[in-house]
mmCIF file of C-alpha atoms in Angstrom:
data_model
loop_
_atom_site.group_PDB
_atom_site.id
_atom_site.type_symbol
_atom_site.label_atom_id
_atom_site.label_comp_id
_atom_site.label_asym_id
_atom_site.label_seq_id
_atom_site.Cartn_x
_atom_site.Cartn_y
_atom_site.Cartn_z
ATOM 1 C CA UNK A 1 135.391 115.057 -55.737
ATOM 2 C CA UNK A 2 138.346 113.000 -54.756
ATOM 3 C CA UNK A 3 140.359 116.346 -55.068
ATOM 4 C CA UNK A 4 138.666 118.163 -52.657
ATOM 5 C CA UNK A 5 137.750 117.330 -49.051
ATOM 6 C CA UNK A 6 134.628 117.003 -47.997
ATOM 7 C CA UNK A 7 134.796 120.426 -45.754
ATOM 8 C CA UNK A 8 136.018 122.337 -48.597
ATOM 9 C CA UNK A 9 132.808 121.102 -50.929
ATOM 10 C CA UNK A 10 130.648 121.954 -48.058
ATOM 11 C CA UNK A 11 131.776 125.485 -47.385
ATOM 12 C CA UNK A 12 131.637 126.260 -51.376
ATOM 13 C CA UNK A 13 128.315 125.422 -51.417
ATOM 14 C CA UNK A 14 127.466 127.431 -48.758
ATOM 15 C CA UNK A 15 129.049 130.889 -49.904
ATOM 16 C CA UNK A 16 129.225 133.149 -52.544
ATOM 17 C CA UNK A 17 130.731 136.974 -52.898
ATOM 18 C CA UNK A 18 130.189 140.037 -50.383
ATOM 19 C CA UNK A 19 126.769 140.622 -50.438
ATOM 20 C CA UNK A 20 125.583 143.802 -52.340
ATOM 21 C CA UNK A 21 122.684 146.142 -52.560
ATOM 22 C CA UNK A 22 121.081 146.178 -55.742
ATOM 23 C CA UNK A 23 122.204 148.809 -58.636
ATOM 24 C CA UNK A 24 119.685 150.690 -60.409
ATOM 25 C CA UNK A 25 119.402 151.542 -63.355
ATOM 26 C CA UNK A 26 116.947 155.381 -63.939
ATOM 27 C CA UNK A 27 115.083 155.479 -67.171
ATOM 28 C CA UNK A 28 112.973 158.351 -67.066
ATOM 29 C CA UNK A 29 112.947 158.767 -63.737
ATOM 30 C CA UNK A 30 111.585 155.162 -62.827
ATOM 31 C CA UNK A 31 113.691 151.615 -61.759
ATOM 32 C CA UNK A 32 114.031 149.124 -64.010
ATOM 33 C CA UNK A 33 114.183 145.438 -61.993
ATOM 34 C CA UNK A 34 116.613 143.129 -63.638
ATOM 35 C CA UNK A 35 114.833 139.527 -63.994
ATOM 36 C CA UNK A 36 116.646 136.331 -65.289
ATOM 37 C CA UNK A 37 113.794 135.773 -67.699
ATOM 38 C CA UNK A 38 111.003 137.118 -69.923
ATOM 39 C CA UNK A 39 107.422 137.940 -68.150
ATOM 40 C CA UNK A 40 104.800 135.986 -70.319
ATOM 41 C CA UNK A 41 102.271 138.306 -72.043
ATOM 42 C CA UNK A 42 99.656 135.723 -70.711
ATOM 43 C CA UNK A 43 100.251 136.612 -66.861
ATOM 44 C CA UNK A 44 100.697 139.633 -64.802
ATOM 45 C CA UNK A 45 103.308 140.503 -62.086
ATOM 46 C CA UNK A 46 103.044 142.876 -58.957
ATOM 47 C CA UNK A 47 105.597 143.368 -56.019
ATOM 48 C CA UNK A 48 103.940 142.328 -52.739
ATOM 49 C CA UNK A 49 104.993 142.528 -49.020
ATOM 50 C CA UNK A 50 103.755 140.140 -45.911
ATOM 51 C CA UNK A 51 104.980 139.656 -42.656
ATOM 52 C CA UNK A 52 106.102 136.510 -41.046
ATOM 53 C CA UNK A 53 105.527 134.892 -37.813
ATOM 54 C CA UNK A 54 108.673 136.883 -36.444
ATOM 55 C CA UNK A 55 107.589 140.462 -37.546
ATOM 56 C CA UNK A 56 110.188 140.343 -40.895
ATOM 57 C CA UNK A 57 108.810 142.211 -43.445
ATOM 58 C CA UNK A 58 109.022 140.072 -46.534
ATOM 59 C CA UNK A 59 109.244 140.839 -49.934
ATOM 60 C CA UNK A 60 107.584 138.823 -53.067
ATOM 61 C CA UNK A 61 106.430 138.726 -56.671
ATOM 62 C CA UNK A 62 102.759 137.543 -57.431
ATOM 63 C CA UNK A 63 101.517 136.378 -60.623
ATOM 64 C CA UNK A 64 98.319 135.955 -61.820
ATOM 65 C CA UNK A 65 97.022 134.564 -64.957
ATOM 66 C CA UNK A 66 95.416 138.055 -67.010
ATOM 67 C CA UNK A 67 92.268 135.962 -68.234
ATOM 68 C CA UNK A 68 91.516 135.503 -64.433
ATOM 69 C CA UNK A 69 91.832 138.216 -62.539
ATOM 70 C CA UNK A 70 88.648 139.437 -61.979
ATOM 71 C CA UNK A 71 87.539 135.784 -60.529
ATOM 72 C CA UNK A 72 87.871 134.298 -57.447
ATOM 73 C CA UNK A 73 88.789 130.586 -56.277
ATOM 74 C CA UNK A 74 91.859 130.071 -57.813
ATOM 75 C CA UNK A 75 94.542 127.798 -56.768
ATOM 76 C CA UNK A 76 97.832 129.175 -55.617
ATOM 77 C CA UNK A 77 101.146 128.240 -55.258
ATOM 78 C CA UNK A 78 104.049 129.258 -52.945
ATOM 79 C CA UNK A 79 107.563 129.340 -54.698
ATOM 80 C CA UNK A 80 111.019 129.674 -53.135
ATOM 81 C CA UNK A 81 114.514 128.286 -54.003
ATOM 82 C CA UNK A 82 117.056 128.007 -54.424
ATOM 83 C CA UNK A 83 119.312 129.115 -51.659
ATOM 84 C CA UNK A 84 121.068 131.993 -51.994
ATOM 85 C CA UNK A 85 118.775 132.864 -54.703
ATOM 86 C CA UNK A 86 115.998 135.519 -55.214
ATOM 87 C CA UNK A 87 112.583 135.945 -56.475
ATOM 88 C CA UNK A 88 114.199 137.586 -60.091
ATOM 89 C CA UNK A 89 115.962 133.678 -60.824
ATOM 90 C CA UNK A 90 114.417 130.467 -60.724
ATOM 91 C CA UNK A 91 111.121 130.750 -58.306
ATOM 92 C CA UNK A 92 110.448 133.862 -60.589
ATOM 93 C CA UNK A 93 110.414 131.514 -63.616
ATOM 94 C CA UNK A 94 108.532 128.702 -62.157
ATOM 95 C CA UNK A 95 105.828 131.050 -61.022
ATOM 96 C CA UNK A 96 105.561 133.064 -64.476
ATOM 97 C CA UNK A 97 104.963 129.253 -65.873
ATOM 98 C CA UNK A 98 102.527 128.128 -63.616
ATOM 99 C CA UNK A 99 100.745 131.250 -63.419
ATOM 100 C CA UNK A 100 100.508 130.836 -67.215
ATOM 101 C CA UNK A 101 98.432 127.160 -66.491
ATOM 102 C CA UNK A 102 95.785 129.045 -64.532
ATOM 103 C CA UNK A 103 97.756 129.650 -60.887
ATOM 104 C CA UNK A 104 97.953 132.592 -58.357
ATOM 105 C CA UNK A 105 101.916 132.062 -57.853
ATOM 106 C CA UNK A 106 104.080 133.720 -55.357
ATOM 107 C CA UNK A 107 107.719 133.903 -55.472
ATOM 108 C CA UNK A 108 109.465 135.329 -52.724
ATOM 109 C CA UNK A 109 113.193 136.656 -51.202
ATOM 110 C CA UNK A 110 113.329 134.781 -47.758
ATOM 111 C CA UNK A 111 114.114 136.287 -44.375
ATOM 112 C CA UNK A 112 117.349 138.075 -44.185
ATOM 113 C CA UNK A 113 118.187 137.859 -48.741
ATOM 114 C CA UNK A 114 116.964 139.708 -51.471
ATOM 115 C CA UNK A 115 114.337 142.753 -51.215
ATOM 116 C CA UNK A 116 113.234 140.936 -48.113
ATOM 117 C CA UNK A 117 113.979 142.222 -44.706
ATOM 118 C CA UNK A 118 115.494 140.684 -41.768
ATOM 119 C CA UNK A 119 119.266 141.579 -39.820
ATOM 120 C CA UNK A 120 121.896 140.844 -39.905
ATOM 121 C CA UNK A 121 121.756 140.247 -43.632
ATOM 122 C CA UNK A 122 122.773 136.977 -45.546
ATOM 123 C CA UNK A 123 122.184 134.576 -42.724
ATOM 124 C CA UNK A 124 119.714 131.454 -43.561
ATOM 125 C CA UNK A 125 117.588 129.161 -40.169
ATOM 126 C CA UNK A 126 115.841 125.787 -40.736
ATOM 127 C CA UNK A 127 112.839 127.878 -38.794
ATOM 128 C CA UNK A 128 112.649 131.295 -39.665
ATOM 129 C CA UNK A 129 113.019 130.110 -43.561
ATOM 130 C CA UNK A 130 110.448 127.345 -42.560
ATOM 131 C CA UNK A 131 107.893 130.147 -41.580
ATOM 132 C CA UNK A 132 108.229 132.138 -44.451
ATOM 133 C CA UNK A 133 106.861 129.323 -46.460
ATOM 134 C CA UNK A 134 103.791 129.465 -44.295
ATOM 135 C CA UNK A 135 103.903 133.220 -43.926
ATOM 136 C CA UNK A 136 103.400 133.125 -47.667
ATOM 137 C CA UNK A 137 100.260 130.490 -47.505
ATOM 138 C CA UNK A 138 98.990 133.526 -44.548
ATOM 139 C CA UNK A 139 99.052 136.318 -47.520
ATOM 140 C CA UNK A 140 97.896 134.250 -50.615
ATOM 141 C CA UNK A 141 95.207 132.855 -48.230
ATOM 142 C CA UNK A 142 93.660 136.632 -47.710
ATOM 143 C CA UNK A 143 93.846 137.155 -51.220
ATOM 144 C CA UNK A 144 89.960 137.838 -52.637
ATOM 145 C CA UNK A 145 90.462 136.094 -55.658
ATOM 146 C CA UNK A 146 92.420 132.830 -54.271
ATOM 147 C CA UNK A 147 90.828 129.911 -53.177
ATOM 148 C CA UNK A 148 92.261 129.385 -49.473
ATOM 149 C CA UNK A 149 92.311 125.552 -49.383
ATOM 150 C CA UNK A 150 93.474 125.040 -52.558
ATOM 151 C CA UNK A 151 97.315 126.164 -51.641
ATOM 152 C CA UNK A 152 100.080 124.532 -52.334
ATOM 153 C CA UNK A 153 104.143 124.480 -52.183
ATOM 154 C CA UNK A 154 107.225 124.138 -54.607
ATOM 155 C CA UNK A 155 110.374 124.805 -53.073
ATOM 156 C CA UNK A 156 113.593 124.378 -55.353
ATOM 157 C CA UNK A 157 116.773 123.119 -54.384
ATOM 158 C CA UNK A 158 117.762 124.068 -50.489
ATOM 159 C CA UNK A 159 114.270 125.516 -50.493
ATOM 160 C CA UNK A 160 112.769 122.329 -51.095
ATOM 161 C CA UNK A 161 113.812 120.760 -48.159
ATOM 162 C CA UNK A 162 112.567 124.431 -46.445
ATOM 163 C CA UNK A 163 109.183 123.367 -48.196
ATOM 164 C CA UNK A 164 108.895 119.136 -47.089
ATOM 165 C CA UNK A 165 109.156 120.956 -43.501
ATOM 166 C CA UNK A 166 106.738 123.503 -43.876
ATOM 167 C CA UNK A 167 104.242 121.325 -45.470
ATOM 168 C CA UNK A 168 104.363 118.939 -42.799
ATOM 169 C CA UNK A 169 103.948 121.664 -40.002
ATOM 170 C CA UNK A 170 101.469 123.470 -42.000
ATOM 171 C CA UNK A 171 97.908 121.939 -42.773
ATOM 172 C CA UNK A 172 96.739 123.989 -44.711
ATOM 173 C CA UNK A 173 99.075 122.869 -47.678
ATOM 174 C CA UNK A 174 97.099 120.983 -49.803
ATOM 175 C CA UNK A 175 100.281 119.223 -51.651
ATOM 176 C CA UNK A 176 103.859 120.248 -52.387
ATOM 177 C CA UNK A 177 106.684 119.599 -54.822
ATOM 178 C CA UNK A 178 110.571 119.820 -55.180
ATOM 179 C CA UNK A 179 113.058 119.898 -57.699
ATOM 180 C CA UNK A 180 116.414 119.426 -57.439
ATOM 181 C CA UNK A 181 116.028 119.226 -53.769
ATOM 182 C CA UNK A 182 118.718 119.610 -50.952
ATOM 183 C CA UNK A 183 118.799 119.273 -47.385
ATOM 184 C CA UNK A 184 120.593 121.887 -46.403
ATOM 185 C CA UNK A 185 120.616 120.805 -42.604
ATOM 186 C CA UNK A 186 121.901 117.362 -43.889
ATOM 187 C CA UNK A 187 124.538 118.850 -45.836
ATOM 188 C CA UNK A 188 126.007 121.635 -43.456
ATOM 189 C CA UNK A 189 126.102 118.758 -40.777
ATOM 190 C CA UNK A 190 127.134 115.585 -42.732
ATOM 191 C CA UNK A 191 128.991 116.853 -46.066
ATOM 192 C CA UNK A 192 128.163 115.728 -49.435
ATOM 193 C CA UNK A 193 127.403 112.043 -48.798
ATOM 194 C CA UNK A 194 127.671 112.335 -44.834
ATOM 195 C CA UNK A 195 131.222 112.150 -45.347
ATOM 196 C CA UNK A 196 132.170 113.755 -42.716
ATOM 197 C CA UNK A 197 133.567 112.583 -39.935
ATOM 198 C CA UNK A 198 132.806 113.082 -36.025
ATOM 199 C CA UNK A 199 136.119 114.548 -36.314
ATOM 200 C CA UNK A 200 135.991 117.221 -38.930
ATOM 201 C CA UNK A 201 132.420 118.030 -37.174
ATOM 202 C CA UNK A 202 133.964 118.949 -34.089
ATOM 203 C CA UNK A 203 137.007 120.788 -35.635
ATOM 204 C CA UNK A 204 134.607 122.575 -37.910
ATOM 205 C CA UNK A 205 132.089 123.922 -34.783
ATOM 206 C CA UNK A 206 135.540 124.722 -32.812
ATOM 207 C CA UNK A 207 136.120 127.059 -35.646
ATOM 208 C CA UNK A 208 132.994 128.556 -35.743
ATOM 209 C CA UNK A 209 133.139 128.689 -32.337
ATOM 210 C CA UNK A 210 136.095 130.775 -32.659
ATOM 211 C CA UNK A 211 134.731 132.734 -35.353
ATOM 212 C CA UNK A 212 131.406 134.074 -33.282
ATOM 213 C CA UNK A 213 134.168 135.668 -30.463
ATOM 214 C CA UNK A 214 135.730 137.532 -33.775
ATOM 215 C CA UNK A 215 132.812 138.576 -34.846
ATOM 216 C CA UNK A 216 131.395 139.552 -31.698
ATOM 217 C CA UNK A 217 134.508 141.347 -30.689
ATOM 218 C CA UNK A 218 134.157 143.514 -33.806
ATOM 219 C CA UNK A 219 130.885 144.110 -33.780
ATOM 220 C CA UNK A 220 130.271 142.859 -37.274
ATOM 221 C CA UNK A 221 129.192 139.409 -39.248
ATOM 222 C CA UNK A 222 132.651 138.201 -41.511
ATOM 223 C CA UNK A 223 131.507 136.960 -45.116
ATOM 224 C CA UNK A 224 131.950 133.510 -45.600
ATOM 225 C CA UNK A 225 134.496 132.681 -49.140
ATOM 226 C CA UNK A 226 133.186 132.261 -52.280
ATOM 227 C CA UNK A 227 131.016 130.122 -53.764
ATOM 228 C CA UNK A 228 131.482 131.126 -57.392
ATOM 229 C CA UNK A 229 134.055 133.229 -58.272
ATOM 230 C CA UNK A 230 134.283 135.859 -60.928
ATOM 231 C CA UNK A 231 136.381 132.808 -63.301
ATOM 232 C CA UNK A 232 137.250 129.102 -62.801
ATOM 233 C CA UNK A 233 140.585 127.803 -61.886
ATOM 234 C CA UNK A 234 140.194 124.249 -63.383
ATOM 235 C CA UNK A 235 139.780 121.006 -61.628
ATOM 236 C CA UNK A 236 136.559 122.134 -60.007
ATOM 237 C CA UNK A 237 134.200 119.521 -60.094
ATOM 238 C CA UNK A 238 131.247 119.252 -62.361
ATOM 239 C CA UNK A 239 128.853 120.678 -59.937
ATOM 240 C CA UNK A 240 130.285 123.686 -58.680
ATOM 241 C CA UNK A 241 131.522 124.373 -62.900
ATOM 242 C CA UNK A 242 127.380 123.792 -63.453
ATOM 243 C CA UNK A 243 127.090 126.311 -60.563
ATOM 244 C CA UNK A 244 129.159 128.862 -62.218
ATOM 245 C CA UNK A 245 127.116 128.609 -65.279
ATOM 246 C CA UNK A 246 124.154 129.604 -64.052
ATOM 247 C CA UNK A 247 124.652 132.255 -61.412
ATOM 248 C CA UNK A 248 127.882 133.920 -62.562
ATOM 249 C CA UNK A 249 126.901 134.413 -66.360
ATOM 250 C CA UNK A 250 123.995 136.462 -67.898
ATOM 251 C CA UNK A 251 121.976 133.106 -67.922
ATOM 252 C CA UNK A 252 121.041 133.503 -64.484
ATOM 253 C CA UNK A 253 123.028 136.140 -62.742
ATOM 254 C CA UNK A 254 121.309 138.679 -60.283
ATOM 255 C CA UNK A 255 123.006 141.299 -58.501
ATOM 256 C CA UNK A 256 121.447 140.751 -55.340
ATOM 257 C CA UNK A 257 121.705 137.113 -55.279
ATOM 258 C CA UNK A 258 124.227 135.640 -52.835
ATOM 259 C CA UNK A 259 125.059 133.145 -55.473
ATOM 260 C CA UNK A 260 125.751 135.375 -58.032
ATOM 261 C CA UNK A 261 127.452 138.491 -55.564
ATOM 262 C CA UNK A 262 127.337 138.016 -52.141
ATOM 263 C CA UNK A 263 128.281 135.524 -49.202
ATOM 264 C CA UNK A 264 126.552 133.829 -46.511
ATOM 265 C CA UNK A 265 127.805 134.644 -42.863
ATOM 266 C CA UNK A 266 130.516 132.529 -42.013
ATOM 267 C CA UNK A 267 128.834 131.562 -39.144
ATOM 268 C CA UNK A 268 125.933 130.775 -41.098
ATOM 269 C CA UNK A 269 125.895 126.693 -40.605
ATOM 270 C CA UNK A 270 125.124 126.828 -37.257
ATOM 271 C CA UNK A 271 121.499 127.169 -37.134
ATOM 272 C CA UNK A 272 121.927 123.880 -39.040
ATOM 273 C CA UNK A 273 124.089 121.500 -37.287
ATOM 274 C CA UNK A 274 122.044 120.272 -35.722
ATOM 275 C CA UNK A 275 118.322 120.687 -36.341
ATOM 276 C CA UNK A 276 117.468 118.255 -38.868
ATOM 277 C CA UNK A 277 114.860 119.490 -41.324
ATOM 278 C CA UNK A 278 113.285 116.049 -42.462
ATOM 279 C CA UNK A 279 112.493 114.529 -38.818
ATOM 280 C CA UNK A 280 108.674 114.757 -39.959
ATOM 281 C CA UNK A 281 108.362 114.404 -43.341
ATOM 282 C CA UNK A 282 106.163 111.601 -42.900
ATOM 283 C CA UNK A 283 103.316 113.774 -41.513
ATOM 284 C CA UNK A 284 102.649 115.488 -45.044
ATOM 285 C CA UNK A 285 100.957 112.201 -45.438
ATOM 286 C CA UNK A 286 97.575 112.218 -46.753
ATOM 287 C CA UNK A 287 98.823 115.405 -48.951
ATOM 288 C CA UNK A 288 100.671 113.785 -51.398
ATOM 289 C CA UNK A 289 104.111 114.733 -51.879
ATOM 290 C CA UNK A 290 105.958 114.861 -55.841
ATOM 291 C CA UNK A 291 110.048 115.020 -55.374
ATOM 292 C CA UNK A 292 111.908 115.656 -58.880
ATOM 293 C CA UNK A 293 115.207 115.977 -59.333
ATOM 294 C CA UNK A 294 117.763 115.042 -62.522
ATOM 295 C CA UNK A 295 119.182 111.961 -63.361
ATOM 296 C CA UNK A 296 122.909 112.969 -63.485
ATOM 297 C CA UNK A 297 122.479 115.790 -60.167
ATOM 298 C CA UNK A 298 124.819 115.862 -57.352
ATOM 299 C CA UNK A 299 122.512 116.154 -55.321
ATOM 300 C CA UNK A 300 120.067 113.315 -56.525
ATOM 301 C CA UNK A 301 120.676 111.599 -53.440
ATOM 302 C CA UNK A 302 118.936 114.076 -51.419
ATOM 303 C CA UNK A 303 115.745 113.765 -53.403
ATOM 304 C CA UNK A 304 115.755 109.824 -53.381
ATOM 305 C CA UNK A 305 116.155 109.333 -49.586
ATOM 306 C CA UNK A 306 113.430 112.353 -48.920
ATOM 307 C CA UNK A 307 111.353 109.929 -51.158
ATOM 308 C CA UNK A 308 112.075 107.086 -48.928
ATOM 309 C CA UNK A 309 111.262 109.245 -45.965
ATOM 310 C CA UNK A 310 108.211 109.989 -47.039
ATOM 311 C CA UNK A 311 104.639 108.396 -46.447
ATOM 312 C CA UNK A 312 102.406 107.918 -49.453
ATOM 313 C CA UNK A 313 101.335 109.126 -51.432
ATOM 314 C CA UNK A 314 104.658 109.788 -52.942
ATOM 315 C CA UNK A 315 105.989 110.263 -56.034
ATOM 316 C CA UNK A 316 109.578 110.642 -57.197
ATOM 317 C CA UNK A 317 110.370 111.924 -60.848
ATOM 318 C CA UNK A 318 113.758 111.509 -62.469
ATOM 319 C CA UNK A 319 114.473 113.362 -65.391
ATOM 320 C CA UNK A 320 116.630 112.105 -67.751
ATOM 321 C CA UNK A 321 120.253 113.307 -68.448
ATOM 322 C CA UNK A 322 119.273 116.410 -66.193
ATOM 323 C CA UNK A 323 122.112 117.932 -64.169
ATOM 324 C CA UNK A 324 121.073 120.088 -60.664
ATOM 325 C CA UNK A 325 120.768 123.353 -62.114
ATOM 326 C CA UNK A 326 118.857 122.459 -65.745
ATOM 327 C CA UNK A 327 115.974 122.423 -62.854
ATOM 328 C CA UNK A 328 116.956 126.068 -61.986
ATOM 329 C CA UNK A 329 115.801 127.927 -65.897
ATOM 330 C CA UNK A 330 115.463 124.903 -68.793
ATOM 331 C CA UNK A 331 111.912 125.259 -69.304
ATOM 332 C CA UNK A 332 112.617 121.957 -72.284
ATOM 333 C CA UNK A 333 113.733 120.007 -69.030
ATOM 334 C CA UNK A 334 111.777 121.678 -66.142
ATOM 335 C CA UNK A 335 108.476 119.334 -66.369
ATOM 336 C CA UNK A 336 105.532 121.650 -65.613
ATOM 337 C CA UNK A 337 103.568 119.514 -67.680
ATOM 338 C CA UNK A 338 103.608 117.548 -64.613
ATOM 339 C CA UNK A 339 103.488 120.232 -61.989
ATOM 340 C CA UNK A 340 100.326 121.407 -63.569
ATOM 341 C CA UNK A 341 98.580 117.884 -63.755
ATOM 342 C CA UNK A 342 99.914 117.450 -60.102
ATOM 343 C CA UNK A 343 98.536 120.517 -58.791
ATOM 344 C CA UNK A 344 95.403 120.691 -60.509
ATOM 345 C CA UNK A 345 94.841 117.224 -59.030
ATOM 346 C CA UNK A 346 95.449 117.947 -55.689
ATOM 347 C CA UNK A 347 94.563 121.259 -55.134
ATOM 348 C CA UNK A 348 90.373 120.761 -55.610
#
């Protein structure tokens, strides 16, 4: 990191390529989706759409467990994460797992990404991605065969800090986990390690500033650069190579992931400047709260001081040797061993 200033880290993380619309590909006549990983034969998977709170249509994947579908109480889980990502990545894959351990699971594209709607496209808020959590507890909680108070929450990297605030809004959450968790309004304001400095804060809102006149003058949003180009230049730092791995190769690429090929806005960090997502972590508390994150992350940090925020009880997992993104699709290093006993605890 000593390469790169702390600006520059920030404004990788937050970008990626122009945004695309999905290609298709026509096999006798029908659309085949393109998911990151392989649907188990023990769980089933159907396209869903909710509304949120703000009249967004969104867009989700629900899976069931097949050996329960004609019953009714089950517990449910609401998946999201990470950002920039979509439903056919890593919340896909946690909910095909847990709906394999006996779970309704719902994975969905927030506001303005994905299949979801929302415009302008590719722009992220610390509320309106807040609500979608909760508009997600609104449709799993009308579901026949889902138990209503037995709901719960994993959000997965900038999603997890999306979930914390939900969960402490939203009451009905019965308990709620991260991995690899950031805070996205803690890093857009801050820098990696609140490095930056009152200084570089105000030069960087004078530029975006700036950037809303262009924009406005032109009548259109301008992408933000790049989080993960098409190849590496060397001297990147670990991260954003570990990055790179996942969304820009088959292991986790998805055409209509910003990650993978698209951009945020580049006026996107202003929602977050200055409306800290954390402020009430503490009133999750009775629900209990599991934070997990890898020993050797970047973002570790992140995880360990929303585990000090937090009231009990509390629970912070570190997984050995794990980098940020073995949380994303390593089901060897992903513990849902854990999740499950967590959830099945919890959620009665």
């Amino acid at each position: 990191m000593k390469k790169w200033s702390v600006l520059a880290a920030t404004v990788l993380l937050l970008t990626g390529k122009l945004y695309s619309q999905q290609n298709t590909t026509m096999k006798n006549m029908e659309k085949t989706e393109h998911y990151t990983f392989t649907l188990s034969e023990k769980v089933t998977r159907e396209k869903v759409h909710f509304k949120n709170r703000y009249g967004i249509l969104l867009t989700g994947d629900l899976y069931l467990p097949k050996n329960d579908l004609t019953n009714t109480g089950l517990p449910a889980l609401v998946i999201s994460g990470p950002f920039g990502a979509v439903k056919e990545q890593s919340s896909g894959l946690y909910a095909n797992h847990m709906a394999e351990r006996g779970f309704a699971a719902l994975a969905f594209d927030p506001s303005y990404t994905g299949e979801s709607g929302g415009e302008p496209r590719s722009v992220a808020s610390p509320d309106i991605n807040t609500e979608d959590f909760s508009a997600a507890v609104d449709f799993l909680g009308l579901l026949k065969n889902v138990d209503r108070k037995r709901i719960g929450m994993i959000g997965i990297c900038g999603f997890g800090g999306f979930a914390l605030n939900a969960a402490a809004i939203d009451k009905r959450v019965k308990a709620v986990a991260t991995t690899s968790m950031y805070d996205m309004s803690r890093v857009m304001s801050k820098g990696y390690y609140d490095a930056t400095t009152p200084e570089q804060r105000t030069q960087l809102l004078q530029q975006l500033g700036e950037q809303r006149w262009k924009d406005a003058g032109k009548g259109v949003f301008q992408s933000g650069p790049r989080l993960n180009a098409e190849k590496l230049t060397g001297g990147e730092p670990q991260f954003v190579k570990d990055y790179f791995d996942y969304y820009r190769t088959p292991r986790g690429f998805h055409e209509r992931s910003l990650n993978s090929a698209g951009s945020w806005n580049a006026t996107n960090p202003l929602s977050f400047m200055n409306m800290p997502l954390l402020t009430y972590i503490r009133e999750i508390s009775p629900r209990p709260v599991l934070i997990i994150a890898g020993e050797k992350a970047h973002s570790r940090y992140f995880s360990e001081d929303a585990f000090r925020m937090a009231a009990e009880p509390k629970e912070l997992l570190m997984i050995p040797n794990a980098v940020h993104v073995d949380l994303y699709d390593k089901v060897n290093v992903i513990p849902f061993d854990k999740l499950e006993v967590f959830f099945k605890e919890h959620l009665k």
